[in-house]
Amino acid sequence: MKSSGLRDEYRNVRLLLAYAIRYKSRLALSLVCSVIVSVLSVGSLTMLMPIVETIFQPQHRLVEAEPSADGLHALLAPFYRFVDYYAQSSPFGTLLCACVFYLLLVAIYGGFRYVHEYMSRWIGHRVILDLQRDLFSRMTVFNAAYFSRNRVGSILSYFTVDIRVIGMTVFNAFGRLMLEPCLLLVSLAYLYWIHWKLTLIYMCSFPILAWTIQYFARKNRKAARDVQSYMARIGAFLQEHFSHIRLVQGYEMYDHQKNRFWNEIIGTFRASMGMVKAKAVSSPLNEFLGLCAVCLILMLGGYFIIIREEMNGSVFVVYLAVLGTVYQPIKRIEQSIQEIQHGLAAAERVFGVFAIDEALPEHPQALIVDSFEREICFDKVSFSYDGVQPVLTDISLTVKKGELIALVGPSGAGKSTLANLIPRFYDPIEGAVLLDGRDLRTLQLSALRRLISVVPQDVLIFADTVRTNLTCGDERYSQEQVIAAAQAAYAHDFISALPHGYETTVGERGVSLSGGQCQRLALARAFLRNSPLLILDEATSSLDSESERHIKLSMQRLMQGRTTFVIAHRLSTILHADKIVVVDGGVILDIGKHQEILERCAIYRRLYQLQFLEDEQSSPATRTESAAHST
Ligand code: ATP
């Protein structure tokens, strides 16, 4: 169990690295800059020595120190000669020279630091972009079952929360974890060079620091994982709440929803507190350990200066200044490691999605079909959503080209599920659906779907222009074709009356359309696609009689010359169907023409009578039509 966890962790780190390593040249530039920044950062501190020496011994000529040639003085020899030449006569001239050099080094350091920071942040943001693009493409081909199992809000959080955290991690890993260890190494090397004994003693504290950093990082990772999954749940809750706001307001669900929301956010709060605890303990603890080590160095430094006379005061000042810079990288490395834990928890979630294979399988030699010639056949098809509860059992049905098939049955009978097997939104668990004798699983999915237009029960409108809603982004359609499709669906008049006609933005960000107008757009979309197979899931919501008449006429027009499956909720629309298929409890009870099954199928008779009563109460026209067919 533990080893598989480690394997997953290793795999996630590898995947993450693969995303960043695509930008090798920028990474290399960033690395080079971090080395230069580290050298300049430590080197600039060397300028403290002439400053200290000049302040404490104004009569002392810097160049006199050269012959002693301990490490630091030897390093500064060229600088001392330069100062001696120009400003030795004046202590203030020496100070000015040292300060100007110091500022110059810091300014150059700033330039390289900018390039390093920009490059590492660029890589972090680019990884966000690449991951969002790849996850989007991957999820778009996931099958319908995945989307019914996972709430939209929690899917959104992969894109908005998790991937952003991963981006920060990449910055931490390739920005801070490149620069800070460099700074640390250069500083330690410099300290070692100045006084190796003191430095070795100081370094004895490192294993303890490393252990505490690792201990708290592990705690932090677990808390981060909890926070991220709570964030996903909050996203899902909010998405559902605000998209159902009319239901919430209409049924006064305020208190119920407030309680549910509270339960979600309190979970995040508790998990966040777990993270805060780990962070709040680890930082001061490491700071305390670091300061213990510095105090030890102060004591020992005093010993080496006063008792052993191995070091002079100004060298010790530089030693302490560089020692001060050692602590900062350690602290930032510790912070980065904590933050990287959040990123690894997020990477676990995101790469988990990459790892699952939810796309419908496509045959290696999938056939590209471009026409529908003879028939669609359901051959002993069974289906279940969860693999346990059967939803369709042993369905056998043959539909000839050009036929109108009506799927009829009580609610939950399995009508939509049966129709959803045709465009392969799902695959049967037993049996096969055949198109012109070929199993749908052997056909190229996109080619199959091009043969089918689906007009779903809930009309879906994108927040985009009317034109894009009709063409679904396919730019091959001409304006004439778009207008002809809209005319056929009785939609042209209302579209022309919109502020910018076909270029008007509709949906969430634009003009709101009525239910009937949306349905006509959906029908126009199907006219434009002009596929030989049509699946019409009749809308259940009732419309005003004008809209209803237009939609009915448009549907009749759309069905002409096509093989149509109608999931019928109003029986009056399917009385002329070539075959009425009565489904109940996932099995086919009867197949036949209206009159035949009215006589022999009790369920159909009951549905018909119920509808007949409803129609009688509502529309005299439908009543006449229905009555004519019942005799
Ligand atoms: P209606 O006329 O009310 O639309 P229907 O006859 O079209 O109903 P289906 O939507 O096919 O019925 O549903 C058949 C059964 O499958 C029902 O019990 C339903 O609860 C279940 N079901 C439908 N969709 C899913 C899904 N995405 N995940 C799990 N179960 C589902």
Tab-separated table of N, CA, C and O in Angstrom, residues 50 93 95 134 160 164 175 183 247 264 279 285 296 391 393 419 444 457 542 576:
chain	number	residue	atom	x	y	z
A	50	PRO	N	36.152	46.129	3.551
A	50	PRO	CA	36.829	47.432	3.496
A	50	PRO	C	36.051	48.523	4.228
A	50	PRO	O	36.662	49.416	4.823
A	93	GLY	N	36.828	58.792	0.838
A	93	GLY	CA	36.956	58.321	-0.558
A	93	GLY	C	36.914	56.804	-0.593
A	93	GLY	O	36.255	56.195	-1.450
A	95	LEU	N	35.493	54.841	1.637
A	95	LEU	CA	34.100	54.431	1.928
A	95	LEU	C	33.221	54.574	0.698
A	95	LEU	O	32.416	53.696	0.379
A	134	ASP	N	-4.499	20.373	-21.931
A	134	ASP	CA	-4.484	18.913	-22.058
A	134	ASP	C	-5.644	18.266	-21.307
A	134	ASP	O	-6.260	17.321	-21.795
A	160	THR	N	-9.650	25.325	-12.075
A	160	THR	CA	-9.481	26.630	-11.437
A	160	THR	C	-8.576	26.562	-10.211
A	160	THR	O	-7.750	27.432	-10.011
A	164	ARG	N	-3.882	25.607	-10.841
A	164	ARG	CA	-3.173	26.837	-10.432
A	164	ARG	C	-2.180	26.525	-9.318
A	164	ARG	O	-1.062	27.028	-9.299
A	175	GLY	N	11.919	27.753	-9.514
A	175	GLY	CA	12.347	29.101	-9.206
A	175	GLY	C	13.103	29.094	-7.907
A	175	GLY	O	14.330	29.134	-7.867
A	183	LEU	N	22.145	29.651	-3.586
A	183	LEU	CA	22.574	30.662	-2.609
A	183	LEU	C	23.197	29.987	-1.398
A	183	LEU	O	24.242	30.400	-0.894
A	247	LEU	N	-35.222	27.551	-8.154
A	247	LEU	CA	-35.837	26.511	-7.321
A	247	LEU	C	-35.612	26.848	-5.846
A	247	LEU	O	-36.536	26.775	-5.021
A	264	GLU	N	-20.101	22.328	4.207
A	264	GLU	CA	-18.991	22.218	3.257
A	264	GLU	C	-17.832	23.131	3.662
A	264	GLU	O	-16.681	22.716	3.681
A	279	LYS	N	2.333	24.537	9.591
A	279	LYS	CA	3.191	25.644	9.176
A	279	LYS	C	3.611	26.480	10.380
A	279	LYS	O	4.778	26.861	10.525
A	285	LEU	N	9.957	26.750	14.916
A	285	LEU	CA	10.856	25.703	15.408
A	285	LEU	C	12.176	25.733	14.633
A	285	LEU	O	13.260	25.709	15.221
A	296	LEU	N	25.857	29.571	18.792
A	296	LEU	CA	27.038	28.725	18.982
A	296	LEU	C	28.231	29.291	18.190
A	296	LEU	O	29.356	29.360	18.693
A	391	VAL	N	-30.854	-1.679	-16.735
A	391	VAL	CA	-31.745	-0.601	-17.200
A	391	VAL	C	-32.406	-1.022	-18.520
A	391	VAL	O	-33.573	-0.732	-18.759
A	393	THR	N	-32.881	-4.685	-20.913
A	393	THR	CA	-32.600	-6.122	-20.911
A	393	THR	C	-33.068	-6.746	-22.215
A	393	THR	O	-34.238	-6.609	-22.590
A	419	ALA	N	-32.215	5.197	-26.773
A	419	ALA	CA	-31.828	6.106	-27.865
A	419	ALA	C	-30.367	6.527	-27.732
A	419	ALA	O	-29.677	6.708	-28.733
A	444	GLN	N	-15.723	4.426	-36.709
A	444	GLN	CA	-15.079	5.606	-36.126
A	444	GLN	C	-16.162	6.460	-35.459
A	444	GLN	O	-17.183	6.768	-36.084
A	457	GLN	N	-34.155	16.680	-24.887
A	457	GLN	CA	-35.325	17.206	-24.182
A	457	GLN	C	-35.033	18.599	-23.609
A	457	GLN	O	-35.799	19.521	-23.797
A	542	SER	N	-44.780	22.445	-21.552
A	542	SER	CA	-45.770	22.886	-22.533
A	542	SER	C	-45.481	24.325	-22.940
A	542	SER	O	-44.960	25.124	-22.170
A	576	HIS	N	-48.819	8.348	-36.403
A	576	HIS	CA	-48.520	7.855	-37.747
A	576	HIS	C	-47.227	7.062	-37.807
A	576	HIS	O	-46.783	6.698	-38.890
